[in-house]
mmCIF file of C-alpha atoms in Angstrom:
data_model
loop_
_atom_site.group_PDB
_atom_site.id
_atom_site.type_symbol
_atom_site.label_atom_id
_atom_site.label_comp_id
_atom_site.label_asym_id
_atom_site.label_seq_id
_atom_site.Cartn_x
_atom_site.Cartn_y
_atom_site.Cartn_z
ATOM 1 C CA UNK Z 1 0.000 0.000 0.000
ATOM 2 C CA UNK Z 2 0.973 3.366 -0.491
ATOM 3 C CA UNK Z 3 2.427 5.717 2.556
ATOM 4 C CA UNK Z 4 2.833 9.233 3.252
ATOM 5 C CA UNK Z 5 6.182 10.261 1.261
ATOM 6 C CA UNK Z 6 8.879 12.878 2.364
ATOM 7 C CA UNK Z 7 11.738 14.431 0.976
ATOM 8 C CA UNK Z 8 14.375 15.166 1.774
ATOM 9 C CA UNK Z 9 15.102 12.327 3.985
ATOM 10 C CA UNK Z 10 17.966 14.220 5.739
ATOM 11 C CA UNK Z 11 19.451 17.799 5.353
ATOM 12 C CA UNK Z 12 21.608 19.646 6.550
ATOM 13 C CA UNK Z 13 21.317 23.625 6.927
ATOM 14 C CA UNK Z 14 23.518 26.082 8.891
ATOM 15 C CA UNK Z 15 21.824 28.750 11.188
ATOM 16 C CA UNK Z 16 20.114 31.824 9.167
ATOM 17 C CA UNK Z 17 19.342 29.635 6.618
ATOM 18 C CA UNK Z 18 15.951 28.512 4.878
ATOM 19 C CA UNK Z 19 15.017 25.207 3.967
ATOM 20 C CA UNK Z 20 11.469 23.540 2.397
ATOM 21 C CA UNK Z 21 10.375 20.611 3.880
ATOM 22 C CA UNK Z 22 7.957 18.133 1.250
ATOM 23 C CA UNK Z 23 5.079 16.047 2.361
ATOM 24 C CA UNK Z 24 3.222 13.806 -0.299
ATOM 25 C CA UNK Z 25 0.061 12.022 1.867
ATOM 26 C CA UNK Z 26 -1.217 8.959 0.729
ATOM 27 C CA UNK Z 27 -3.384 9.041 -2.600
ATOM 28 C CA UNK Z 28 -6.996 10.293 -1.453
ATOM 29 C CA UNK Z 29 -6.156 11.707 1.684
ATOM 30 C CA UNK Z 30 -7.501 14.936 1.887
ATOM 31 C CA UNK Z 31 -5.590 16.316 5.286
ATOM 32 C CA UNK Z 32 -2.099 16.974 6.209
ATOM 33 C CA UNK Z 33 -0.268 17.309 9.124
ATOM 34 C CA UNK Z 34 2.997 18.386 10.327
ATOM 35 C CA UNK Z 35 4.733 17.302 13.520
ATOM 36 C CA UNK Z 36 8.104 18.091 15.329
ATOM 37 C CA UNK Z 37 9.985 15.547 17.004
ATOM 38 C CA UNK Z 38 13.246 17.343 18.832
ATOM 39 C CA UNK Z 39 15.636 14.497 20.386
ATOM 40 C CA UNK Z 40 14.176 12.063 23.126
ATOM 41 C CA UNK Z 41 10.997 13.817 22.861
ATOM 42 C CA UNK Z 42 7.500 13.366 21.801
ATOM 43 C CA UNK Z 43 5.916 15.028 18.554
ATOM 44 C CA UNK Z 44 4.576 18.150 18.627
ATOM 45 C CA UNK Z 45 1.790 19.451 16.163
ATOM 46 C CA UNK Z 46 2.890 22.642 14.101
ATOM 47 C CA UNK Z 47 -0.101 22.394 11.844
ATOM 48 C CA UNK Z 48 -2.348 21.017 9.129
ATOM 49 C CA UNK Z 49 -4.605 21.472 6.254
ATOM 50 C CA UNK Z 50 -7.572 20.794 4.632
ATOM 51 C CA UNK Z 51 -8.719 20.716 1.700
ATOM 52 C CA UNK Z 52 -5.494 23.270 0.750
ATOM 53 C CA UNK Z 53 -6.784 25.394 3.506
ATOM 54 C CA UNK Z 54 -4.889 25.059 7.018
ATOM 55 C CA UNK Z 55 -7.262 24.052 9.514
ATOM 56 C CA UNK Z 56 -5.423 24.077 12.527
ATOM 57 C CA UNK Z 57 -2.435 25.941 14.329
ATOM 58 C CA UNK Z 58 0.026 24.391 16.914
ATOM 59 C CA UNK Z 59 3.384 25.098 18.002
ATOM 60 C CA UNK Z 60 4.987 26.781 14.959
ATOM 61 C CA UNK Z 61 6.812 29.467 15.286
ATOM 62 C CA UNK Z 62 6.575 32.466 13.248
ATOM 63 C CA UNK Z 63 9.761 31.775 10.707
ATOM 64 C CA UNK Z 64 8.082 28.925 9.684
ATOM 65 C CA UNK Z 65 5.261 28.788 7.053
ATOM 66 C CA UNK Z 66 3.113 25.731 5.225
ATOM 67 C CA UNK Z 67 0.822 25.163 2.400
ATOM 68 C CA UNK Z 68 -1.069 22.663 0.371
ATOM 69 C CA UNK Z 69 -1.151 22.490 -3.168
ATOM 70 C CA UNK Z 70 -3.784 21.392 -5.259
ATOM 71 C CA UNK Z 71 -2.554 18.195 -5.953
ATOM 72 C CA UNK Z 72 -2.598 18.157 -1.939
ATOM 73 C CA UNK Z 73 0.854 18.007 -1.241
ATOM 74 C CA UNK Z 74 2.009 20.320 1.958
ATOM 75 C CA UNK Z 75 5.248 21.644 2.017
ATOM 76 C CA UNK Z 76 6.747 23.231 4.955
ATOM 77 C CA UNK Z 77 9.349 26.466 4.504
ATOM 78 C CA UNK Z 78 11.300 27.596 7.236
ATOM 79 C CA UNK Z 79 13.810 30.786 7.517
ATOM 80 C CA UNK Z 80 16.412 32.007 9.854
ATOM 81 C CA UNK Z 81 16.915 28.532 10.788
ATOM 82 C CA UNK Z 82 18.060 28.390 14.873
ATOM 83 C CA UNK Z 83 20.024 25.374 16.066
ATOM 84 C CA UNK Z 84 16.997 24.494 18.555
ATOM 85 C CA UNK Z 85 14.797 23.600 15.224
ATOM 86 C CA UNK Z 86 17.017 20.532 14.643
ATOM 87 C CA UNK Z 87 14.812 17.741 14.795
ATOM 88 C CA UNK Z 88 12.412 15.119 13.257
ATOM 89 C CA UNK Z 89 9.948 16.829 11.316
ATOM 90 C CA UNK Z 90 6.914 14.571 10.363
ATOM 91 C CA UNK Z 91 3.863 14.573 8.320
ATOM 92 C CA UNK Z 92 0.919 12.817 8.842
ATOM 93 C CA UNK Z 93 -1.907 12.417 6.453
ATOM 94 C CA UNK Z 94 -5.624 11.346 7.245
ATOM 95 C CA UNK Z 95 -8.564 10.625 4.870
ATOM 96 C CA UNK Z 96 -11.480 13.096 6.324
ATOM 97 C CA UNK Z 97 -14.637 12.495 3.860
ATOM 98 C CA UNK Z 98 -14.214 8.559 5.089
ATOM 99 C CA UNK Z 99 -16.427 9.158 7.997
ATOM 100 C CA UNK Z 100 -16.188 6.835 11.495
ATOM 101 C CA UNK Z 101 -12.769 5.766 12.926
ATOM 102 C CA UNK Z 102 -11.015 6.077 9.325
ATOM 103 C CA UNK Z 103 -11.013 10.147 9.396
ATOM 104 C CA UNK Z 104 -8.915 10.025 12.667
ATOM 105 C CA UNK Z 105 -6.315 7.716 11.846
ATOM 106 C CA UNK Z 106 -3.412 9.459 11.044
ATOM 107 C CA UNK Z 107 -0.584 7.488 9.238
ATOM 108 C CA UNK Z 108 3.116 9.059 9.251
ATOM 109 C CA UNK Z 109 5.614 9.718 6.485
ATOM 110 C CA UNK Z 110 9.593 8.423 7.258
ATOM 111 C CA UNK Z 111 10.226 11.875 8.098
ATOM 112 C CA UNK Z 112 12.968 14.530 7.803
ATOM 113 C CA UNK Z 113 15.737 14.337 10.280
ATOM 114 C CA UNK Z 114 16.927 18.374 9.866
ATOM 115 C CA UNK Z 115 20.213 19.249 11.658
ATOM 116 C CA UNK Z 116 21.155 22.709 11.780
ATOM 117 C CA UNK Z 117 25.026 23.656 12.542
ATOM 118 C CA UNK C 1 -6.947 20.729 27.084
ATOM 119 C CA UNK C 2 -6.248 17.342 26.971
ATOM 120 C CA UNK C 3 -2.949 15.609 28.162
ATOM 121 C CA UNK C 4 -1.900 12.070 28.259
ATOM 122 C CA UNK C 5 0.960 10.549 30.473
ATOM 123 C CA UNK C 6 2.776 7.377 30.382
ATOM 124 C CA UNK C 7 4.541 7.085 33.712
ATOM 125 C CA UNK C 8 6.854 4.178 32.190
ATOM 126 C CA UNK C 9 9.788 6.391 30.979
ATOM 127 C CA UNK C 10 11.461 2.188 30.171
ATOM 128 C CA UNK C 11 10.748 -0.928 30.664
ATOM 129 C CA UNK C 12 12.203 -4.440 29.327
ATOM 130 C CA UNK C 13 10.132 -7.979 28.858
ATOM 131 C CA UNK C 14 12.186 -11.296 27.988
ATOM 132 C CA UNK C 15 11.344 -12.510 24.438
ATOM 133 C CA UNK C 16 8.231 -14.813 24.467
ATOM 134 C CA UNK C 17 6.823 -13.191 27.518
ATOM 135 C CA UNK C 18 4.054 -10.603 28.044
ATOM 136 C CA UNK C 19 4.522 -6.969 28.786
ATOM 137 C CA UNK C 20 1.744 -3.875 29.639
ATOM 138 C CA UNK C 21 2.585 -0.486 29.275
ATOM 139 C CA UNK C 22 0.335 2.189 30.932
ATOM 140 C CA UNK C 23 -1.191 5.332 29.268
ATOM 141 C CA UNK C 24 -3.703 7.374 31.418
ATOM 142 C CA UNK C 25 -5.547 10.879 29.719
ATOM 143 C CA UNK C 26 -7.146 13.767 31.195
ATOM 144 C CA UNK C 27 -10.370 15.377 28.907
ATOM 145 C CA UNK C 28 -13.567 16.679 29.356
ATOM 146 C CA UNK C 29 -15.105 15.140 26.080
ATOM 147 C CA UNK C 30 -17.096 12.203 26.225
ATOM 148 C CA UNK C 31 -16.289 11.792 22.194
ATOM 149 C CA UNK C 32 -12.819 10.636 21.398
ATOM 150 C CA UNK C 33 -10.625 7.931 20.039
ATOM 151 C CA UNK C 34 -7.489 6.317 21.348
ATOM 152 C CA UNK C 35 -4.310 5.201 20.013
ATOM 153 C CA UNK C 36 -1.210 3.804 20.199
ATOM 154 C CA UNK C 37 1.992 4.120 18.058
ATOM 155 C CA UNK C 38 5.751 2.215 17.729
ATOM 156 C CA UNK C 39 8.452 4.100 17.034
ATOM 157 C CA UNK C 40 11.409 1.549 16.452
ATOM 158 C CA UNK C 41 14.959 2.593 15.956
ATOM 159 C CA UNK C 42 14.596 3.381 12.337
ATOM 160 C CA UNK C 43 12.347 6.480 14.037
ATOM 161 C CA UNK C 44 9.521 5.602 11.616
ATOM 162 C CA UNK C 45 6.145 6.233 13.357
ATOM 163 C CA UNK C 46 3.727 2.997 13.211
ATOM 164 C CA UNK C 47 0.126 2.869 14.277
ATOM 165 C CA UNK C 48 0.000 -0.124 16.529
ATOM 166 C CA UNK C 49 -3.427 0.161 17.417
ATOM 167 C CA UNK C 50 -6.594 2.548 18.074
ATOM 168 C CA UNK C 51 -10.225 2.344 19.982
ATOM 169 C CA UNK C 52 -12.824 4.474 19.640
ATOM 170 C CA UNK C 53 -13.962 5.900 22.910
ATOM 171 C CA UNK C 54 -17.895 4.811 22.797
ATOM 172 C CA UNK C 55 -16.710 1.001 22.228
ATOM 173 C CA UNK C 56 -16.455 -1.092 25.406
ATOM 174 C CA UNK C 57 -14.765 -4.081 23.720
ATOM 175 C CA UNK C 58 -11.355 -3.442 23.593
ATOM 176 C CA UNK C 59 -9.107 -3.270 21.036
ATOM 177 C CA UNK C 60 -6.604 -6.558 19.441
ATOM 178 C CA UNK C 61 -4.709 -6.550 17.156
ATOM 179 C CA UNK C 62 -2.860 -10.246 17.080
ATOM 180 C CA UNK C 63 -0.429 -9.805 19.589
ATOM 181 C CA UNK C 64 -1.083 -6.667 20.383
ATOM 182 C CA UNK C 65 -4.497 -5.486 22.664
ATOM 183 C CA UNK C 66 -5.519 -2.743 25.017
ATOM 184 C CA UNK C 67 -7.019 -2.500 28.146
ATOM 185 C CA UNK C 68 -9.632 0.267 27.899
ATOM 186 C CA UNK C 69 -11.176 1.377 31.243
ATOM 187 C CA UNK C 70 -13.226 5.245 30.147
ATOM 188 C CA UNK C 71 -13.958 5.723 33.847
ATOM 189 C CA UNK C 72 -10.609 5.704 34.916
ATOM 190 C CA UNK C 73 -9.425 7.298 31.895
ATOM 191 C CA UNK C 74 -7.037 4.778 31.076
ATOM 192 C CA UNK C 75 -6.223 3.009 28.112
ATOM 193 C CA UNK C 76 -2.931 0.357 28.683
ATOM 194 C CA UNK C 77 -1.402 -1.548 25.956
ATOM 195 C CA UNK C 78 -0.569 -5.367 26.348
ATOM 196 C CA UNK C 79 2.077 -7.014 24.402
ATOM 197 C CA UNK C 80 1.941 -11.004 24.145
ATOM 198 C CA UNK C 81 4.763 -13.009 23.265
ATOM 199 C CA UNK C 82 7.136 -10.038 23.174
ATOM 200 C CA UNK C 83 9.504 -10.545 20.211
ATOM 201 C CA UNK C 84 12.992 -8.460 19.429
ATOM 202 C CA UNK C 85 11.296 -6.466 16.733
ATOM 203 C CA UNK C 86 8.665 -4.859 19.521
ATOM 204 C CA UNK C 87 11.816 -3.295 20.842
ATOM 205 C CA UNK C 88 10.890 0.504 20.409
ATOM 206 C CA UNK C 89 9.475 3.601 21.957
ATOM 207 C CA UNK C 90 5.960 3.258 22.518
ATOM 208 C CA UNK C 91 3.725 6.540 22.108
ATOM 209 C CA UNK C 92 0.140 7.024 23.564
ATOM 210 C CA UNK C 93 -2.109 9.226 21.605
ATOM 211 C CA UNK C 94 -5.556 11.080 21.829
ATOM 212 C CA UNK C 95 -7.562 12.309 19.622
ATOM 213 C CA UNK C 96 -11.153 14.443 20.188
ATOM 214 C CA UNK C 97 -13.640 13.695 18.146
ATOM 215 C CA UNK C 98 -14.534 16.618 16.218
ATOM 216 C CA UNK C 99 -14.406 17.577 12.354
ATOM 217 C CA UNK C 100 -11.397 15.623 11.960
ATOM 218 C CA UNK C 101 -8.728 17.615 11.306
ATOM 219 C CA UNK C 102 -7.967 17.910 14.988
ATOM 220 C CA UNK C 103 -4.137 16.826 15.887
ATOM 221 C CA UNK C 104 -3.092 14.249 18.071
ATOM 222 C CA UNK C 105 -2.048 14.530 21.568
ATOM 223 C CA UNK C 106 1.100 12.418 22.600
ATOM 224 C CA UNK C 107 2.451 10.743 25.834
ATOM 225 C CA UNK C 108 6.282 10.883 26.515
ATOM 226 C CA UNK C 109 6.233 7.407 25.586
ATOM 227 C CA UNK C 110 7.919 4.576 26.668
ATOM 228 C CA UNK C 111 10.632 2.784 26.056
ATOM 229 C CA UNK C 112 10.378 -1.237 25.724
ATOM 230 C CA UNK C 113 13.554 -3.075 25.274
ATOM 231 C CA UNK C 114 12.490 -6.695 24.334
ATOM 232 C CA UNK C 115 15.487 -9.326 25.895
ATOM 233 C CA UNK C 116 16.630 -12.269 24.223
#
């Protein structure tokens, strides 16, 4: 079966720098989510989208930004890059018009392992 | 706002025998599904198992089944046979029920170490 895809699979950025994080959910899953996962720690929620509209805020901090395209892939873009956002960054993806149980699983990409130096 | 907690920061189980790991949650809502998630080495997040909140019969999942109590707000996850690829950080999540695009809520987690 098809997962959530993620790329890139690993960067590398040094501090002041931007970088774009890609999410492609699973085909027919209409919401995205993105999650932070800093060493030894649990995920946070940043945010998500529906429908290419974001439908919920979390922790994200203002240099970051996210979108959904019409082909609803989200991609995440985030500027002045601080050493504290090195971390796991996930995406989820759920399918919402499935009704019942379905529309709150959430299934997670590999992730993107970001280290800033 | 909701919060979950695992108080098992670790824990080990021999291979072959059966381990529990505890999740309790704090929420108003009556409405809300359950779930939890293994998070092996490789970091890769896998849904393990989930129960909706209004169902008394719990959760299974072959090996893999949960204790649900909604009074006591707690929702534990048994592990039978324990095998060397269980070996991974376990993560409790909530969920309100709502529209649907509401995000999870995570425990700390904790970490199982299967033994051979």
């Amino acid at each position: 079966a098809a997962g959530v895809i993620q790329s890139p699979r690993h960067l590398i950025k040094e501090k002041r720098e931007t970088a774009t994080l890609k999410c492609y959910p699973i085909p027919r899953h209409d919401t995205v989510y993105w999650y932070q996962q800093g060493p030894g720690q649990d995920p946070q929620f940043l945010i998500s989208f529906y429908e290419k509209m974001q439908s919920d805020k979390g922790s994200i901090p203002d240099r970051f930004s996210a979108q959904q395209f019409s082909d609803y892939h989200s991609e995440l873009n985030m500027s002045s890059l601080e050493l504290g956002d090195s971390a796991l960054y996930f995406c989820a993806s759920s399918q919402r018009l499935a009704g019942g149980l379905t529309l709150y699983e959430q299934y997670f990409g590999p992730g993107t392992r970001l280290t800033v130096t | 706002a909701q919060t979950v907690t695992q108080s098992q920061p670790e824990m080990s189980v021999q291979e072959a025998e059966t381990v529990t790991l505890s999740c309790t949650y704090d929420t108003s809502e009556n409405n809300y599904y359950l779930f939890w998630y293994k998070q092996p080495p490789s970091r890769q997040m896998i849904l393990v198992i989930r129960q909706e909140a209004y169902k008394q019969q719990n959760a299974t999942e072959n090996r893999f089944s949960v204790n649900f109590q909604k009074a006591a707000k707690s929702f534990s996850l048994k592990i039978s046979d324990s095998q060397l690829g269980d070996t991974a950080m376990y993560f409790c999540a909530f969920i309100q029920e709502n529209s649907g695009n509401t995000p999870l809520v995570f425990g700390k987690g904790t970490r199982l170490s299967v033994i051979a």
